[in-house]
Each structure stands twice: as C-alpha cells, then as structure tokens.
C-alpha cells in the first residue's frame, strides 16, 4: 500500500497548481459577477492537456484515469478556481462516450473534449424525479430512423457553453414493453430544445438551466452505444467519476479556504502583539477543518484508484463516501475560515465568503448527503432499503 503519487502525477499536480494560481480566485469571482465564463482558463487548461488527462491517447487525451482528472479538479479549486464543468464534460460525458460510445462517437467527440474546444453537458435531473432514473419523465420514441425526445430537465450546468448535451431518457423495450434508460447526444441548438436560466445564490461563472425538450428529433447515431442495452451501464459509468471529481473539487476548495485563513491568522495581531492564530480558540477549529479535508482527500484517492482499476462495485461505496466526506469538509473549512477572519471573512477582497454558496450546494448535489447515508446503510451495513 502506498499513498505516494507517481512522478508524472506529482508533475501534473505542480503544473495545474501553477496554472490555477496565475488566474486565482480574483479572476474567478470577477468572471462570475460579470456574468462571464472562465474561457481563458478553460482554453489554456485544454491546450496544456489537463482537460483530457483521462481520455485515451488515440483520441487526443493523456491516457490517464479519474485519478489524474481528480488532481486537476482539486488543484484548480485549491487555487480558488473550482471549475464545475470539469465534472460534467471530461468526467461524465467523456467517460460515458469513451467506455460505451460507438467508435464514430468517440472519434467525433473525444478529441474536442480532450483539448477543451468542445463541451458536452449532462442532463439527468428532472423537476418531478430528481435523479431517480426509475421515475424519469423524459421519453424517447422511435420515428423511422430517428429518435424523438420529449420531457423536462432541471439544474443542468453550462448548457450555454456547450455544443451538445448528454440527455438521459427512457425508451420502450420492444421485447418486454418496459421502459429502460438510454442516453442521447443532443446538439444544444436542436429544434425543440429550449432553456431557461435559473437564478442561483451561488458565486459561479457556470450557469444552471431548465431544459425543455419538445419533439426534439435526433438521428439514430445520437443514441450512445450500439444498442439500447448500452443505456444502463453507460449511465452508471458516469456517476462514479462525477462523485469522485466533485469530491476532489470540494477538497481543493477546503484547502484554499484553510490556506487563506491560516495566512491571515498567522499575521493578524490584536492582543499583546501575538498573532490571533496563537490562540487555540482560533487555531483549533482551523486544525480540525484541515484534518477533515485531509481525511476526505484520502477517501478520494481510494475511490479514484478503485475506479481506475475497474473495480466498479467497490468504487460505488468509496465514491459515495468520498463525496460525502468532501462535501462536509469543504463546508466546514469555508465556514471556519470565514469565522477566523471575522468581518474580513465576509468581504469579497479576502475571498472566502464567495465560496459559501458553492460548498453548501456540495452537500446537496450531485447526490444529497442523506441519499449517500441511505446507500451506505443499505450496501455497507446491510439495512433494509428505506426509500
């Protein structure tokens, strides 16, 4: 057992950290408050190969795994630039297409995802069903050689930045008559696909949308995989990378907040010329938050290692635990940092309160902490299913 990164992974971490710090949290906040996107950072990360580290080399990627992509997510977040679309485009969409797409789909989409010139977002959540695909209302039906999609989706990230959206719908199995999930790569400018921006209380350059699919017609080749049988495994193949990279982003955000607070408390002097960090009432909460972040990082590393080894069942448990731990740790770290900075912690200048909304959302999405506890209770503790 080893907790050391390879030399290549260490180099990747150092390089991404340097890139993130050149942009920094000020850039991130400025873009968010101006209603703009982090286009420059995304483009440079793509050009340097960081967005495609998990994509096979034959399609322009780095040939690594989710371990490497988690490093990218964590280090950019640790520099104050947590990019949500890293989770959506390289982690979910690229993984689904690489593992379950047709060869034509891989050749058509993966090179652009690898170099950052293309983005594919993900649409599963619905107003009535949440992320419970058993109750999805979005339905796809065959019409000649085409598919026609109808339904609604909500909290869909980055649709305004993407050329395609990976839509989870339900289709009728002709042999059984039962509905089964299927994934479709749908152009965001397709006729019948409209969107409505959701106003969110989160400082972020990425926007959230409601999507409406009204008789959206796509060709047969839009279906991910060679047949409808690819739908369920394709769907689940994207969920573990999603949880792991969201967790990595949370851990990085926690590191950023603790670093900001530690710098402040080590130099801020109020009582008798001693730094406020010399007082245990200030230092102990920060130390506690640092412990929680480091524990989450260990779970993330375990989950990513299991995923890259192809141990999907074990990854389901580890990935959920990592997401839970990182969500809690990030929220604790940012809140503790704000408290340590006092009034300064609530200013934009000091760059920690700007993350409060994002880390709070991390305890809800992409799967709530309560649903993770249900999962652990059932699959680890052997309890009866509660929902």
Coordinates of C-alpha atoms in Angstrom, one line a residue:
X1 CA 0.0 0.0 0.0
X2 CA 1.3 3.4 -0.9
X3 CA 0.0 6.9 -0.6
X4 CA 2.5 8.5 -2.9
X5 CA 1.7 9.8 -6.3
X6 CA 3.8 8.7 -9.3
X7 CA 6.3 11.2 -10.6
X8 CA 4.0 12.0 -13.5
X9 CA 1.1 12.7 -11.2
X10 CA 3.3 14.9 -9.0
X11 CA 4.3 16.9 -12.1
X12 CA 0.7 17.2 -13.1
X13 CA -0.3 18.5 -9.7
X14 CA 2.5 21.0 -9.6
X15 CA 1.7 22.2 -13.2
X16 CA -2.0 22.6 -12.6
X17 CA -1.4 24.4 -9.3
X18 CA 0.8 26.9 -11.1
X19 CA -1.8 27.4 -13.8
X20 CA -4.5 27.9 -11.2
X21 CA -2.5 30.4 -9.2
X22 CA -1.8 32.5 -12.3
X23 CA -5.5 33.1 -12.6
X24 CA -6.6 32.9 -8.9
X25 CA -9.8 33.5 -7.0
X26 CA -10.0 37.1 -8.0
X27 CA -10.3 36.1 -11.7
X28 CA -12.9 33.5 -10.8
X29 CA -15.1 36.0 -8.8
X30 CA -14.7 38.7 -11.4
X31 CA -15.9 36.5 -14.2
X32 CA -18.8 35.2 -12.1
X33 CA -20.0 38.6 -11.0
X34 CA -19.8 39.9 -14.6
X35 CA -21.9 37.0 -15.8
X36 CA -19.0 35.7 -17.9
X37 CA -17.3 32.4 -18.2
X38 CA -13.7 31.3 -17.3
X39 CA -13.0 31.0 -21.0
X40 CA -9.3 31.9 -20.8
X41 CA -8.5 29.4 -18.0
X42 CA -10.5 26.6 -19.7
X43 CA -8.8 27.2 -23.1
X44 CA -5.3 27.2 -21.5
X45 CA -6.0 24.1 -19.4
X46 CA -7.2 22.4 -22.6
X47 CA -4.2 23.5 -24.6
X48 CA -1.9 22.2 -21.9
X49 CA -3.6 18.8 -21.9
X50 CA -5.2 19.0 -18.4
X51 CA -8.8 18.7 -19.5
X52 CA -8.2 15.4 -21.4
X53 CA -5.9 13.6 -18.9
X54 CA -8.5 10.8 -18.5
X55 CA -9.2 10.4 -22.3
X56 CA -7.4 7.7 -24.3
X57 CA -4.4 8.8 -26.2
X58 CA -5.8 7.7 -29.5
X59 CA -8.4 10.4 -29.2
X60 CA -6.1 13.1 -28.2
X61 CA -6.1 12.6 -24.5
X62 CA -3.5 11.9 -21.9
X63 CA -4.3 8.3 -21.4
X64 CA -4.7 8.6 -17.6
X65 CA -7.7 8.0 -15.4
X66 CA -10.0 9.5 -13.0
X67 CA -7.1 9.8 -10.5
X68 CA -5.4 12.3 -12.8
X69 CA -8.6 14.2 -13.5
X70 CA -9.3 14.4 -9.8
X71 CA -5.9 16.0 -9.4
X72 CA -6.8 18.6 -12.0
X73 CA -10.1 19.4 -10.3
X74 CA -8.6 19.6 -6.8
X75 CA -5.6 21.8 -7.7
X76 CA -7.7 24.3 -9.7
X77 CA -10.1 24.5 -6.8
X78 CA -7.2 24.9 -4.3
X79 CA -6.1 27.9 -6.3
X80 CA -9.6 29.4 -5.9
X81 CA -10.9 28.4 -9.3
X82 CA -13.3 25.5 -8.9
X83 CA -14.5 24.7 -12.4
X84 CA -17.8 22.8 -12.3
X85 CA -17.7 21.8 -16.0
X86 CA -14.6 19.7 -15.3
X87 CA -17.0 17.4 -13.6
X88 CA -19.6 17.5 -16.3
X89 CA -17.7 17.4 -19.6
X90 CA -14.4 15.5 -19.0
X91 CA -15.6 13.3 -16.1
X92 CA -19.1 12.4 -17.1
X93 CA -19.5 12.9 -20.8
X94 CA -16.0 11.8 -21.9
X95 CA -16.1 8.7 -19.7
X96 CA -19.5 7.7 -20.9
X97 CA -18.5 8.1 -24.6
X98 CA -15.1 6.5 -24.2
X99 CA -16.4 3.5 -22.4
X100 CA -19.8 3.0 -24.1
X101 CA -20.0 5.1 -27.2
X102 CA -19.6 3.9 -30.8
X103 CA -16.3 4.3 -32.5
X104 CA -17.8 7.1 -34.6
X105 CA -19.0 8.8 -31.4
X106 CA -15.5 8.5 -29.9
X107 CA -13.8 9.9 -32.9
X108 CA -16.3 12.7 -33.3
X109 CA -16.5 14.0 -29.7
X110 CA -13.5 12.9 -27.6
X111 CA -10.7 15.0 -29.4
X112 CA -12.7 18.2 -28.7
X113 CA -13.4 17.3 -25.1
X114 CA -9.7 16.5 -24.7
X115 CA -8.4 19.8 -25.9
X116 CA -11.2 21.9 -24.5
X117 CA -12.5 23.1 -27.8
X118 CA -15.8 21.3 -27.2
X119 CA -18.0 20.7 -24.1
X120 CA -20.8 18.2 -23.5
X121 CA -23.0 18.8 -20.5
X122 CA -25.2 16.2 -18.7
X123 CA -29.0 16.2 -18.3
X124 CA -30.5 13.6 -15.9
X125 CA -32.2 15.6 -13.1
X126 CA -35.9 16.4 -13.5
X127 CA -38.4 18.5 -11.6
X128 CA -40.5 15.6 -10.5
X129 CA -37.9 12.8 -10.3
X130 CA -34.7 14.4 -9.1
X131 CA -32.0 12.0 -10.1
X132 CA -34.2 8.9 -9.7
X133 CA -34.0 7.5 -13.2
X134 CA -36.8 5.0 -12.4
X135 CA -39.2 7.9 -12.5
X136 CA -37.8 9.9 -15.3
X137 CA -40.5 11.6 -17.4
X138 CA -38.3 12.3 -20.4
X139 CA -39.1 9.8 -23.1
X140 CA -37.5 8.9 -26.4
X141 CA -39.5 7.1 -29.1
X142 CA -38.5 5.8 -32.5
X143 CA -39.9 7.6 -35.6
X144 CA -38.5 5.9 -38.6
X145 CA -34.7 6.1 -38.4
X146 CA -34.8 9.0 -35.9
X147 CA -35.5 9.4 -32.2
X148 CA -37.9 12.0 -30.9
X149 CA -37.4 13.2 -27.3
X150 CA -39.9 14.9 -25.0
X151 CA -39.5 16.0 -21.4
X152 CA -38.0 18.5 -19.0
X153 CA -34.7 18.7 -17.1
X154 CA -33.6 21.0 -14.3
X155 CA -30.3 22.2 -12.7
X156 CA -28.4 21.5 -15.9
X157 CA -25.0 23.1 -15.7
X158 CA -23.3 25.0 -18.5
X159 CA -25.8 24.5 -21.4
X160 CA -24.9 28.0 -22.6
X161 CA -21.3 26.9 -23.0
X162 CA -21.8 23.6 -24.6
X163 CA -22.3 22.3 -28.2
X164 CA -24.1 19.2 -27.0
X165 CA -26.0 17.8 -24.0
X166 CA -26.0 14.2 -23.0
X167 CA -29.7 13.6 -22.2
X168 CA -30.9 10.7 -20.1
X169 CA -34.3 9.5 -21.4
X170 CA -36.4 6.4 -21.2
X171 CA -37.3 4.2 -24.1
X172 CA -39.6 1.3 -24.6
X173 CA -38.0 -2.1 -24.9
X174 CA -39.8 -3.7 -27.9
X175 CA -39.3 -7.2 -26.4
X176 CA -40.7 -6.6 -23.0
X177 CA -42.7 -3.3 -23.3
X178 CA -40.8 -2.0 -20.3
X179 CA -39.2 1.4 -20.2
X180 CA -35.4 1.4 -19.9
X181 CA -32.9 4.3 -19.7
X182 CA -30.9 5.4 -22.8
X183 CA -28.5 8.3 -23.4
X184 CA -28.6 10.6 -26.4
X185 CA -26.0 13.2 -27.6
X186 CA -28.2 16.1 -28.5
X187 CA -27.0 19.4 -30.1
X188 CA -27.8 22.3 -27.8
X189 CA -29.2 24.2 -30.9
X190 CA -31.5 21.3 -31.9
X191 CA -35.0 22.4 -32.9
X192 CA -37.4 22.0 -30.0
X193 CA -34.7 22.2 -27.3
X194 CA -35.2 25.4 -25.3
X195 CA -33.7 26.5 -22.0
X196 CA -34.5 28.9 -19.1
X197 CA -31.7 30.2 -16.9
X198 CA -32.2 29.6 -13.1
X199 CA -31.2 32.3 -10.8
X200 CA -28.9 30.8 -8.1
X201 CA -27.5 32.2 -4.9
X202 CA -24.0 30.9 -5.8
X203 CA -21.0 32.9 -6.9
X204 CA -20.0 30.9 -10.0
X205 CA -19.2 31.5 -13.7
X206 CA -21.2 28.5 -14.6
X207 CA -24.9 28.8 -15.0
X208 CA -27.8 26.5 -14.2
X209 CA -30.8 25.9 -16.5
X210 CA -34.2 24.3 -17.0
X211 CA -34.3 22.4 -20.3
X212 CA -37.4 21.8 -22.3
X213 CA -37.5 19.0 -25.0
X214 CA -40.5 19.4 -27.3
X215 CA -40.4 16.8 -30.1
X216 CA -36.6 17.1 -30.3
X217 CA -35.6 15.0 -33.3
X218 CA -32.2 13.4 -33.4
X219 CA -30.7 10.8 -35.8
X220 CA -30.2 7.2 -34.8
X221 CA -26.5 7.8 -34.3
X222 CA -27.3 10.1 -31.4
X223 CA -28.0 7.1 -29.2
X224 CA -25.0 6.3 -27.1
X225 CA -23.7 2.8 -27.8
X226 CA -24.6 0.2 -30.4
X227 CA -28.0 -0.6 -29.0
X228 CA -30.4 0.3 -26.2
X229 CA -28.6 -2.3 -24.0
X230 CA -25.8 0.2 -23.5
X231 CA -28.0 2.7 -21.7
X232 CA -27.9 1.5 -18.1
X233 CA -24.2 0.6 -18.0
X234 CA -23.4 3.9 -19.8
X235 CA -25.5 5.9 -17.2
X236 CA -23.8 4.3 -14.2
X237 CA -20.3 4.6 -15.7
X238 CA -20.6 8.4 -15.5
X239 CA -21.9 8.6 -11.9
X240 CA -18.8 7.4 -10.1
X241 CA -16.4 9.8 -11.9
X242 CA -18.9 12.5 -11.2
X243 CA -18.9 11.8 -7.4
X244 CA -15.1 11.5 -7.3
X245 CA -14.4 14.7 -9.2
X246 CA -17.0 16.7 -7.2
X247 CA -15.3 15.4 -4.1
X248 CA -11.9 16.5 -5.4
X249 CA -13.2 19.9 -6.2
X250 CA -14.6 20.2 -2.7
X251 CA -11.4 19.1 -1.1
X252 CA -9.5 21.6 -3.1
X253 CA -11.9 24.4 -2.1
X254 CA -11.4 23.4 1.5
X255 CA -7.6 23.6 1.2
X256 CA -8.0 27.0 -0.4
X257 CA -10.1 28.3 2.4
X258 CA -7.9 26.9 5.2
X259 CA -4.8 28.4 3.5
X260 CA -6.4 31.8 3.2
X261 CA -7.5 31.8 6.9
X262 CA -4.1 30.4 8.1
X263 CA -2.2 33.2 6.3
X264 CA -4.5 35.8 7.9
X265 CA -4.5 34.3 11.4
X266 CA -0.7 33.9 11.5
X267 CA -0.1 37.6 10.8
X268 CA -3.1 39.3 12.3
X269 CA -2.1 40.7 15.7
X270 CA -4.6 42.2 18.2
X271 CA -3.9 41.2 21.8
X272 CA -0.5 41.9 23.2
X273 CA 1.3 41.7 19.9
X274 CA 0.6 37.9 19.4
X275 CA -1.0 36.6 16.3
X276 CA -4.6 35.6 16.7
X277 CA -3.6 32.1 15.4
X278 CA -1.7 31.6 18.6
X279 CA -5.0 31.3 20.5
X280 CA -6.5 27.9 20.5
X281 CA -10.0 29.2 20.0
X282 CA -8.8 30.3 16.6
X283 CA -6.3 27.7 15.7
X284 CA -8.1 24.5 16.8
X285 CA -11.2 25.0 14.6
X286 CA -8.8 25.5 11.6
X287 CA -6.8 22.5 12.6
X288 CA -10.0 20.4 12.9
X289 CA -11.1 21.5 9.4
X290 CA -7.7 20.7 8.0
X291 CA -7.9 17.1 9.4
X292 CA -11.4 16.7 7.9
X293 CA -10.2 17.9 4.5
X294 CA -7.2 15.5 4.6
X295 CA -9.4 12.6 5.5
X296 CA -11.6 13.4 2.6
X297 CA -8.6 13.5 0.2
X298 CA -7.6 10.0 1.3
X299 CA -11.0 8.7 0.5
X300 CA -11.0 10.4 -2.9
X301 CA -7.6 8.8 -3.6
X302 CA -9.0 5.4 -2.7
X303 CA -12.2 5.9 -4.8
X304 CA -10.2 7.0 -7.8
X305 CA -7.7 4.2 -7.5
X306 CA -10.6 1.6 -7.4
X307 CA -12.3 3.2 -10.3
X308 CA -9.2 3.2 -12.5
X309 CA -8.6 -0.5 -11.6
X310 CA -12.0 -1.3 -12.9
X311 CA -13.5 -2.3 -9.6
X312 CA -16.8 -0.6 -10.1
X313 CA -18.8 -2.1 -7.3
X314 CA -16.2 -1.1 -4.7
X315 CA -16.0 2.3 -6.3
X316 CA -19.7 2.8 -5.8
X317 CA -19.2 2.7 -2.0
X318 CA -15.9 4.6 -1.9
X319 CA -17.0 7.2 -4.4
X320 CA -20.1 8.0 -2.3
X321 CA -18.1 8.1 0.9
X322 CA -15.6 10.4 -0.7
X323 CA -18.3 12.7 -2.0
X324 CA -20.0 12.8 1.5
X325 CA -16.7 13.4 3.3
X326 CA -15.5 16.1 0.9
X327 CA -18.9 17.9 1.0
X328 CA -18.9 18.1 4.8
X329 CA -15.2 19.0 5.0
X330 CA -15.4 21.8 2.4
X331 CA -18.5 23.4 4.1
X332 CA -16.7 23.2 7.4
X333 CA -13.5 24.6 6.1
X334 CA -15.1 27.6 4.4
X335 CA -17.3 28.4 7.3
X336 CA -14.4 28.1 9.7
X337 CA -12.3 30.3 7.5
X338 CA -15.0 33.0 7.5
X339 CA -15.2 32.8 11.3
X340 CA -11.5 33.1 11.7
X341 CA -11.3 36.2 9.6
X342 CA -14.1 37.9 11.4
X343 CA -15.7 40.7 9.5
X344 CA -12.9 40.4 6.8
X345 CA -14.2 37.0 6.1
X346 CA -17.4 38.4 4.7
X347 CA -15.7 40.7 2.2
X348 CA -15.1 39.9 -1.4
X349 CA -11.5 41.0 -1.0
X350 CA -10.5 38.1 1.3
X351 CA -12.1 35.6 -1.0
X352 CA -13.7 33.0 1.3
X353 CA -17.3 34.1 1.8
X354 CA -17.6 34.0 -2.0
X355 CA -17.5 30.2 -1.7
X356 CA -20.2 29.7 0.9
X357 CA -22.9 29.0 -1.6
X358 CA -20.9 26.6 -3.7
X359 CA -19.8 24.4 -0.7
X360 CA -23.3 24.4 0.7
X361 CA -24.5 23.1 -2.7
X362 CA -21.8 20.4 -2.5
X363 CA -23.7 18.8 0.4
X364 CA -26.8 18.6 -1.9
X365 CA -25.5 17.8 -5.4
X366 CA -25.0 15.8 -7.4
X367 CA -26.4 13.5 -4.7
X368 CA -27.5 14.6 -1.3
X369 CA -25.8 13.6 1.9
X370 CA -29.0 11.9 3.0
X371 CA -29.1 9.7 -0.1
X372 CA -25.4 8.7 0.5
X373 CA -26.2 7.7 4.0
X374 CA -29.1 5.6 2.7
X375 CA -26.7 4.0 0.3
X376 CA -24.1 3.2 2.9
X377 CA -26.7 1.9 5.4
X378 CA -28.1 -0.5 2.8
X379 CA -25.0 -1.6 0.9
X380 CA -22.4 -1.5 3.8
X381 CA -24.4 -2.0 6.9
X382 CA -27.0 -4.4 5.4
X383 CA -30.0 -2.4 6.4
X384 CA -33.4 -2.7 4.7
X385 CA -33.9 -0.2 1.9
X386 CA -35.6 2.9 3.3
X387 CA -36.9 4.5 0.1

